[in-house]
Short mmCIF file of C-alpha atoms and ligand atoms in Angstrom, two decimals:
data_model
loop_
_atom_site.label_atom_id
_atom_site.label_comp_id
_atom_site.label_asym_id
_atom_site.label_seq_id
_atom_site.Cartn_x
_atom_site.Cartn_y
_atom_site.Cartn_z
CA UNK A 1 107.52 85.46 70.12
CA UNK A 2 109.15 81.74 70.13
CA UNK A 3 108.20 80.29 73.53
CA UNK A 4 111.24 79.14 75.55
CA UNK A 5 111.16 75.84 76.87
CA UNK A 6 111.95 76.41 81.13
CA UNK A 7 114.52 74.37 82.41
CA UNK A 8 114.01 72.02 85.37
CA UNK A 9 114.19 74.04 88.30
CA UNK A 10 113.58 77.36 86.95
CA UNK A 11 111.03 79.33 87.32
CA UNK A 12 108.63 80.45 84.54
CA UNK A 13 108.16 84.17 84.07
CA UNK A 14 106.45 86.53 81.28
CA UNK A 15 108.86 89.18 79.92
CA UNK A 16 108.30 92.75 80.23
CA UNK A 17 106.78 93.04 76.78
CA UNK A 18 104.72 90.44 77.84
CA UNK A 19 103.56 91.69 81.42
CA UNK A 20 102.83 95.25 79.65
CA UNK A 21 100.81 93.37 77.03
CA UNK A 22 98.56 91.05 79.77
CA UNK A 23 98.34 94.52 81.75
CA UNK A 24 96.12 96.02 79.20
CA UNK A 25 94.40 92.85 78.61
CA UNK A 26 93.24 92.90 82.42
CA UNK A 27 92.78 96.55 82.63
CA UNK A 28 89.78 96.41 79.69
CA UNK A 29 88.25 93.24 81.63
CA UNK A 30 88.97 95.82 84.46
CA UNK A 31 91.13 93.47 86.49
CA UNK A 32 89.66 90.07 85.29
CA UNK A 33 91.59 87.50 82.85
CA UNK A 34 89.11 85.36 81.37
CA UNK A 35 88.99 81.69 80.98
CA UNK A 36 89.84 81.72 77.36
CA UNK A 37 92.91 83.52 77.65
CA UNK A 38 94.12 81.93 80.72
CA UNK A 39 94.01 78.70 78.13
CA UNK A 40 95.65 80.50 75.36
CA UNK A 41 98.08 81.47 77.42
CA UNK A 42 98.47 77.93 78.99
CA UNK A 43 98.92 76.52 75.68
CA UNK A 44 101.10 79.15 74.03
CA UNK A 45 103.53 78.77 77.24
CA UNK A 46 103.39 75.16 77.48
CA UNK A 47 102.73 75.74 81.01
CA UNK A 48 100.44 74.37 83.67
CA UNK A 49 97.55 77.10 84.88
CA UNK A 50 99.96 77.28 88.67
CA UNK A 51 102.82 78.71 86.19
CA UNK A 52 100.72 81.24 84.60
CA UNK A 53 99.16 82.58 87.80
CA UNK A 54 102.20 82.77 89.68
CA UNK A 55 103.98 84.39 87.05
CA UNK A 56 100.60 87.13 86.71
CA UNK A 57 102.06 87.70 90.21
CA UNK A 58 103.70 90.99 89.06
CA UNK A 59 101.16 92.16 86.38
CA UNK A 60 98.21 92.39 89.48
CA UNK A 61 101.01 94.22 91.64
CA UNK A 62 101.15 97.14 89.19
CA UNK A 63 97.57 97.53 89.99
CA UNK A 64 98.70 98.47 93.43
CA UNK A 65 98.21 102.02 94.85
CA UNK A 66 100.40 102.35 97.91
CA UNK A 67 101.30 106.19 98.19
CA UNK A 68 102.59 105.35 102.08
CA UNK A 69 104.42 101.88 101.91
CA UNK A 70 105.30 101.96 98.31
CA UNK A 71 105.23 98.28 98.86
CA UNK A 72 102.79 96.83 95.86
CA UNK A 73 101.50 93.48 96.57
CA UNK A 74 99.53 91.36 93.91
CA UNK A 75 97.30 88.89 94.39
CA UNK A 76 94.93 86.80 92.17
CA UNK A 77 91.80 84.37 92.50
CA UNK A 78 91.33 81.32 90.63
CA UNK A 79 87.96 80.50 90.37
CA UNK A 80 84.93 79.22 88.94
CA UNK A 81 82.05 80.86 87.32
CA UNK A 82 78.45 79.79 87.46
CA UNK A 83 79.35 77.60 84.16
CA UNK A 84 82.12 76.24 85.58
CA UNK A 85 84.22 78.43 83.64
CA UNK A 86 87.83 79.37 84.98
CA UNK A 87 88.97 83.03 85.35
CA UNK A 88 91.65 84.83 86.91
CA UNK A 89 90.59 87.67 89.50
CA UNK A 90 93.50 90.11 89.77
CA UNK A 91 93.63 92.13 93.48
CA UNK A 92 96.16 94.47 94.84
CA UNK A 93 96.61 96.87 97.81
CA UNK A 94 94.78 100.13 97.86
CA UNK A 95 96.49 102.84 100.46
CA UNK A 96 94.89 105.92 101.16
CA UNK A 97 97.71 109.08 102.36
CA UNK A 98 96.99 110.82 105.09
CA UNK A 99 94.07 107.94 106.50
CA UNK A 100 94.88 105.53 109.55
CA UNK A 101 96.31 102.56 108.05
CA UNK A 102 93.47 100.39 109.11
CA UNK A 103 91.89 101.36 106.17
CA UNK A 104 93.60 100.07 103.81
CA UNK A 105 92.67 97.25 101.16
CA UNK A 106 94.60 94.09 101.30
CA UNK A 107 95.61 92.88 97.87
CA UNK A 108 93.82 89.33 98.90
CA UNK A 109 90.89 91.19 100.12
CA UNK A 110 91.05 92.95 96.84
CA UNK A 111 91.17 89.99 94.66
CA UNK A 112 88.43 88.22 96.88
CA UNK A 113 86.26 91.30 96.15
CA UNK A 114 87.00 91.31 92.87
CA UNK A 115 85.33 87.56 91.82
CA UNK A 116 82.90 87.81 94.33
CA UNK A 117 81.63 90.99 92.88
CA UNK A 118 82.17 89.38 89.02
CA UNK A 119 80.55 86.24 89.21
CA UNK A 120 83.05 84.12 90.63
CA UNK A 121 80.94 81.26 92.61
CA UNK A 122 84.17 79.01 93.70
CA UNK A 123 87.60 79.73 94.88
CA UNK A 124 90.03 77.10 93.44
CA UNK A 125 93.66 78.54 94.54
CA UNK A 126 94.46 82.39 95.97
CA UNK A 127 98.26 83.20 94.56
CA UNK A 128 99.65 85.79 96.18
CA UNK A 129 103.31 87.87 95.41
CA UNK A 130 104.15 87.88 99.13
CA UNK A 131 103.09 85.71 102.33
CA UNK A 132 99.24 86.78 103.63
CA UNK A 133 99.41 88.91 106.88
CA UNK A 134 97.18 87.60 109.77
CA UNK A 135 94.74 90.24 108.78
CA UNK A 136 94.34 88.42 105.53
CA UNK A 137 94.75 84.79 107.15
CA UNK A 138 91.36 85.90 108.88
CA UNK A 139 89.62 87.44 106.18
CA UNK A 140 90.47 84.11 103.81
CA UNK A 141 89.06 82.14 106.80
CA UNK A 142 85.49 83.21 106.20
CA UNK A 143 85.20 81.99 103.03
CA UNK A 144 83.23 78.92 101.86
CA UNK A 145 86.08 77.75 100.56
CA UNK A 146 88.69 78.32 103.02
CA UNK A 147 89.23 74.25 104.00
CA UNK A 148 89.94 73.27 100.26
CA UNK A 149 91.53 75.99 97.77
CA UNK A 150 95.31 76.62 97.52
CA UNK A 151 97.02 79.52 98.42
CA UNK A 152 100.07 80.02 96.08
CA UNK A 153 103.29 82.03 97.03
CA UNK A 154 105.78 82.79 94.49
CA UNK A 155 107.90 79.33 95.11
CA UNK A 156 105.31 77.66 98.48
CA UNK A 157 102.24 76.38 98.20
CA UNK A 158 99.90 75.91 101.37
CA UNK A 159 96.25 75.16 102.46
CA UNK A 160 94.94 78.03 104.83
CA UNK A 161 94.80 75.74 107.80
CA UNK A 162 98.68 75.39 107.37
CA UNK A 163 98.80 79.13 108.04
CA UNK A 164 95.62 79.47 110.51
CA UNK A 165 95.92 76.51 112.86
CA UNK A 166 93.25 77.00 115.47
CA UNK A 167 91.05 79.26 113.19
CA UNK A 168 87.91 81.35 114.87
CA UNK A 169 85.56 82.07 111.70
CA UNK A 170 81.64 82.44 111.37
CA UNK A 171 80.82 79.43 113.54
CA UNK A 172 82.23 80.37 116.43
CA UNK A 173 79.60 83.50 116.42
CA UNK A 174 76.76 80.75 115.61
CA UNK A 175 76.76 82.09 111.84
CA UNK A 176 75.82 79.03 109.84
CA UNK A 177 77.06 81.22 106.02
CA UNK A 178 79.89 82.48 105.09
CA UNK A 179 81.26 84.56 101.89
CA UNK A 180 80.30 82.82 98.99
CA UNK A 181 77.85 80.75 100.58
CA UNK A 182 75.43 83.30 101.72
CA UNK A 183 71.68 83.20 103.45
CA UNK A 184 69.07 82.92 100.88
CA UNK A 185 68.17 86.84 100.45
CA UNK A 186 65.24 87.52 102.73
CA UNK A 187 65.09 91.27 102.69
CA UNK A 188 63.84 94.00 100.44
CA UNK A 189 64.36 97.87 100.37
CA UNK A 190 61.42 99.82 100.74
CA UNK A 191 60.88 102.60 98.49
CA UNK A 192 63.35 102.64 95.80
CA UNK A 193 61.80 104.04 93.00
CA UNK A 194 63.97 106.45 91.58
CA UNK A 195 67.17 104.92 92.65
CA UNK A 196 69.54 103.01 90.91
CA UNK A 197 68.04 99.57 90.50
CA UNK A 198 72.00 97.79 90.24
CA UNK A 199 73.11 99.44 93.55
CA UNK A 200 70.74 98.45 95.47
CA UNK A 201 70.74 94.91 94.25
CA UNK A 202 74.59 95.04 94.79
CA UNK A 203 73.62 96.26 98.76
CA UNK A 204 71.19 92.96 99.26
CA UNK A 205 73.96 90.94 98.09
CA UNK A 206 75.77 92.22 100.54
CA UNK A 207 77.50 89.64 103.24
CA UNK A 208 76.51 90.92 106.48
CA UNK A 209 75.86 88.31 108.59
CA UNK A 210 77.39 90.22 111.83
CA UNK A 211 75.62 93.87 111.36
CA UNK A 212 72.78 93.19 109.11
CA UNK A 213 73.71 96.57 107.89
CA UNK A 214 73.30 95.55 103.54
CA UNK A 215 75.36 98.56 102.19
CA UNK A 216 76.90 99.27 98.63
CA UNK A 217 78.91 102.37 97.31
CA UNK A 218 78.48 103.24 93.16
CA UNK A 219 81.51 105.45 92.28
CA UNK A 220 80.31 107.13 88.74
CA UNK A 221 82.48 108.16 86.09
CA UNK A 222 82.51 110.27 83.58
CA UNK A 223 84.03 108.11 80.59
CA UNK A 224 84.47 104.47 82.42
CA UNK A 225 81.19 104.01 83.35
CA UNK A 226 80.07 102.43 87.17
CA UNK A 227 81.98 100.82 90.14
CA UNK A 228 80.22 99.16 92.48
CA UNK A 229 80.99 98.13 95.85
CA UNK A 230 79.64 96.12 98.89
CA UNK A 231 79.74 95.06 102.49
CA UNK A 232 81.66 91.89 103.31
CA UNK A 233 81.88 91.14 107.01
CA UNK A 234 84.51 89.40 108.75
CA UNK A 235 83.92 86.81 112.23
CA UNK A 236 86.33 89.09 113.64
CA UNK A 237 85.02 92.30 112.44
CA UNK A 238 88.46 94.18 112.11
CA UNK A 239 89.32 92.39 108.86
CA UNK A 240 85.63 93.53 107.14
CA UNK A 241 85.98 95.04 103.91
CA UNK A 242 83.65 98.34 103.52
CA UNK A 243 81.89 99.04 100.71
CA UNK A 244 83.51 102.15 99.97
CA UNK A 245 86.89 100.60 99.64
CA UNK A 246 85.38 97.69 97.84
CA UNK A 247 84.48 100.06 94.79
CA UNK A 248 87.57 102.15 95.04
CA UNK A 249 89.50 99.02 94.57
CA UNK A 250 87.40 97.61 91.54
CA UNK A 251 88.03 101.29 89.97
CA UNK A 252 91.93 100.81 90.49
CA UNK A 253 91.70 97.53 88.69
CA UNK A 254 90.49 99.31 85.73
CA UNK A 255 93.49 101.20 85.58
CA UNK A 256 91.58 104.42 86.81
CA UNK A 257 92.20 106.82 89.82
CA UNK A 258 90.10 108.30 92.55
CA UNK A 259 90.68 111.87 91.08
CA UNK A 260 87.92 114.58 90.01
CA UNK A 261 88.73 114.14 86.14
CA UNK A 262 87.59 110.55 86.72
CA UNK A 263 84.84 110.73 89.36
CA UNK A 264 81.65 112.39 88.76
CA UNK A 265 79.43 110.80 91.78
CA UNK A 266 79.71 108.57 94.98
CA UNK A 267 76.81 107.24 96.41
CA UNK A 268 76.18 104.97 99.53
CA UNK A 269 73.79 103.07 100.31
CA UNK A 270 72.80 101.32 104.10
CA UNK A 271 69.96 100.18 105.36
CA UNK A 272 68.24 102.34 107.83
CA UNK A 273 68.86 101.72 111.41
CA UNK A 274 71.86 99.35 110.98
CA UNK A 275 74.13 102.04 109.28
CA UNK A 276 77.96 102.29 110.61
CA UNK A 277 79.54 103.11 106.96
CA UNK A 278 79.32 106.98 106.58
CA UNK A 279 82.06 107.99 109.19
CA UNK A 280 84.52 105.13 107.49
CA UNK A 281 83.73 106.48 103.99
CA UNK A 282 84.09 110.07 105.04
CA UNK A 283 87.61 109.28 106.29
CA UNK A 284 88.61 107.34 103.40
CA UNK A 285 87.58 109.81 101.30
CA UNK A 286 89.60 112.73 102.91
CA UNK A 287 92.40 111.16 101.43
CA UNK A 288 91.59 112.63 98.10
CA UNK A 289 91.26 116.53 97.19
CA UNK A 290 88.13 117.51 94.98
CA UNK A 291 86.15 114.87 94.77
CA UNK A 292 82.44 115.39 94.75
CA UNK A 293 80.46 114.62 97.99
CA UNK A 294 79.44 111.65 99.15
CA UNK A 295 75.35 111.05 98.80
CA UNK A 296 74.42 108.98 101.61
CA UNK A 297 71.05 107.54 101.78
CA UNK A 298 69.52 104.87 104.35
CA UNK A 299 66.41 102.95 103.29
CA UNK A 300 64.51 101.18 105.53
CA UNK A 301 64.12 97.33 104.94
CA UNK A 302 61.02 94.59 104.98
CA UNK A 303 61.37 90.77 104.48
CA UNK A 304 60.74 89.22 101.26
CA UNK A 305 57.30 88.77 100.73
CA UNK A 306 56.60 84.74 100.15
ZN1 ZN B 1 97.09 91.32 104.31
#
């Protein structure tokens, strides 16, 4: 297709054919562009990388499951791998019918998830189809980023701290870390031998500065393999993202749905003493029909031995 040079003033856009054709494309990297197309498409466009990910915009939105608002928000993480390597990390908002709407997943919190989970090590810009709610405002705000990347609206851009004056975030509650920058992993399960070595890991990785609770769901399917999920913690607790809905939105992003043709297992994880997860999962759950039960299992912890 012959690219069309954009005029001053307009703004660039993919076509449908071209949006359907980047959908797939993210789907099998199950909601990740990698660095190599985000160049190709640079190139082929004649467009700078802010172009391109504002103009993704759309594409994450139809990633969006919002059975109660029907109001599909995208949003998508530029960042950097360990090699310096720059991908896009596609998010969108994850409703659940018939659930208190405190439960929901925030397309931001979605595409935060989303690189943390996959490798991502630094956040360069956050674009985002609509403005970020004060929910989200909070949940950027614990990032290790949060003083330097970009946060891109369709036609605005704006530093967090141009949207958050006055900010209370992890230091405030004497918590030196923060996502992306977490404390050096000092914990071990005990007694793990016949569970799945990659869930548990995912749990310890967990940021949970606030609860100490290190928690991870595994939804399994039966033809799309595993979706992991885990605990990120918020300064002001409300805006924490739960493991369950951390996985269910990394299944969405592979195009899948929380039905019983696609999931054959879910399986939580929490450390013993600190658990507050089951009840939250249990509720978001209810929102489906079918699904098998939830295992729940709580595994007492010990410090790393040095
Ligand atoms: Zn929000």
């Amino acid at each position: 297709m012959p690219t069309i040079p954009t005029q001053a003033g307009t703004v660039f856009s993919f076509s449908a054919e071209q949006q359907q054709q980047l959908y797939l494309i993210i789907k099998h990297h199950a909601g990740i562009l990698p660095s190599s197309d985000v160049a190709t498409l640079c190139q082929q466009h004649d467009q700078p990388v802010d172009a391109i990910l504002r103009a993704c915009l759309p594409i994450a939105a139809q990633f969006a499951v919002a059975p109660i608002s029907q109001f599909f928000v995208g949003a998508i993480v530029c960042g950097l791998d360990s090699q310096g390597e720059q991908h896009f990390y596609f998010g969108a908002n994850v409703e659940f019918a018939q659930q208190a709407l405190s439960l929901v997943v925030h397309a931001e919190q979605s595409a935060i998830n989303n690189a943390w989970l996959n490798g991502a090590k630094k956040i360069i810009k956050i674009a985002i189809s609509d403005a970020p709610c004060g929910y989200c405002r909070q949940f950027m705000n614990e990032l290790a980023d949060a003083q330097s990347f970009d946060i891109l609206l369709p036609k605005q851009q704006f530093k967090l701290a141009d949207l958050l004056p006055y900010a209370f975030g992890p230091n405030d509650l004497g918590n030196p870390y923060s996502l992306f920058n977490p404390a050096p992993q000092q914990h071990q399960f005990v007694a793990t031998a016949e569970l799945d070595k990659i869930l548990l890991s995912c749990a310890l990785s967990a940021y949970v500065p606030y609860s100490e609770n290190y928690s991870a769901v595994k939804i399994s399917t039966f033809a799309n393999g595993d979706f992991y999920g885990r605990y990120a913690e918020n300064a002001a607790y409300s805006p924490s993202l739960s493991p369950l809905q951390s996985a269910i939105s990394q299944l969405h992003l592979a195009g899948l749905a929380m039905t019983k043709d696609v999931v054959k297992g879910i399986e939580l994880v929490q450390t013993q003493g600190k658990e507050n997860q089951l009840m939250v999962s249990q509720a978001v759950l209810a929102s489906y029909t079918d699904l098998p039960a939830l295992q729940s299992i709580s595994l007492a912890v010990k410090p790393v031995a040095i």
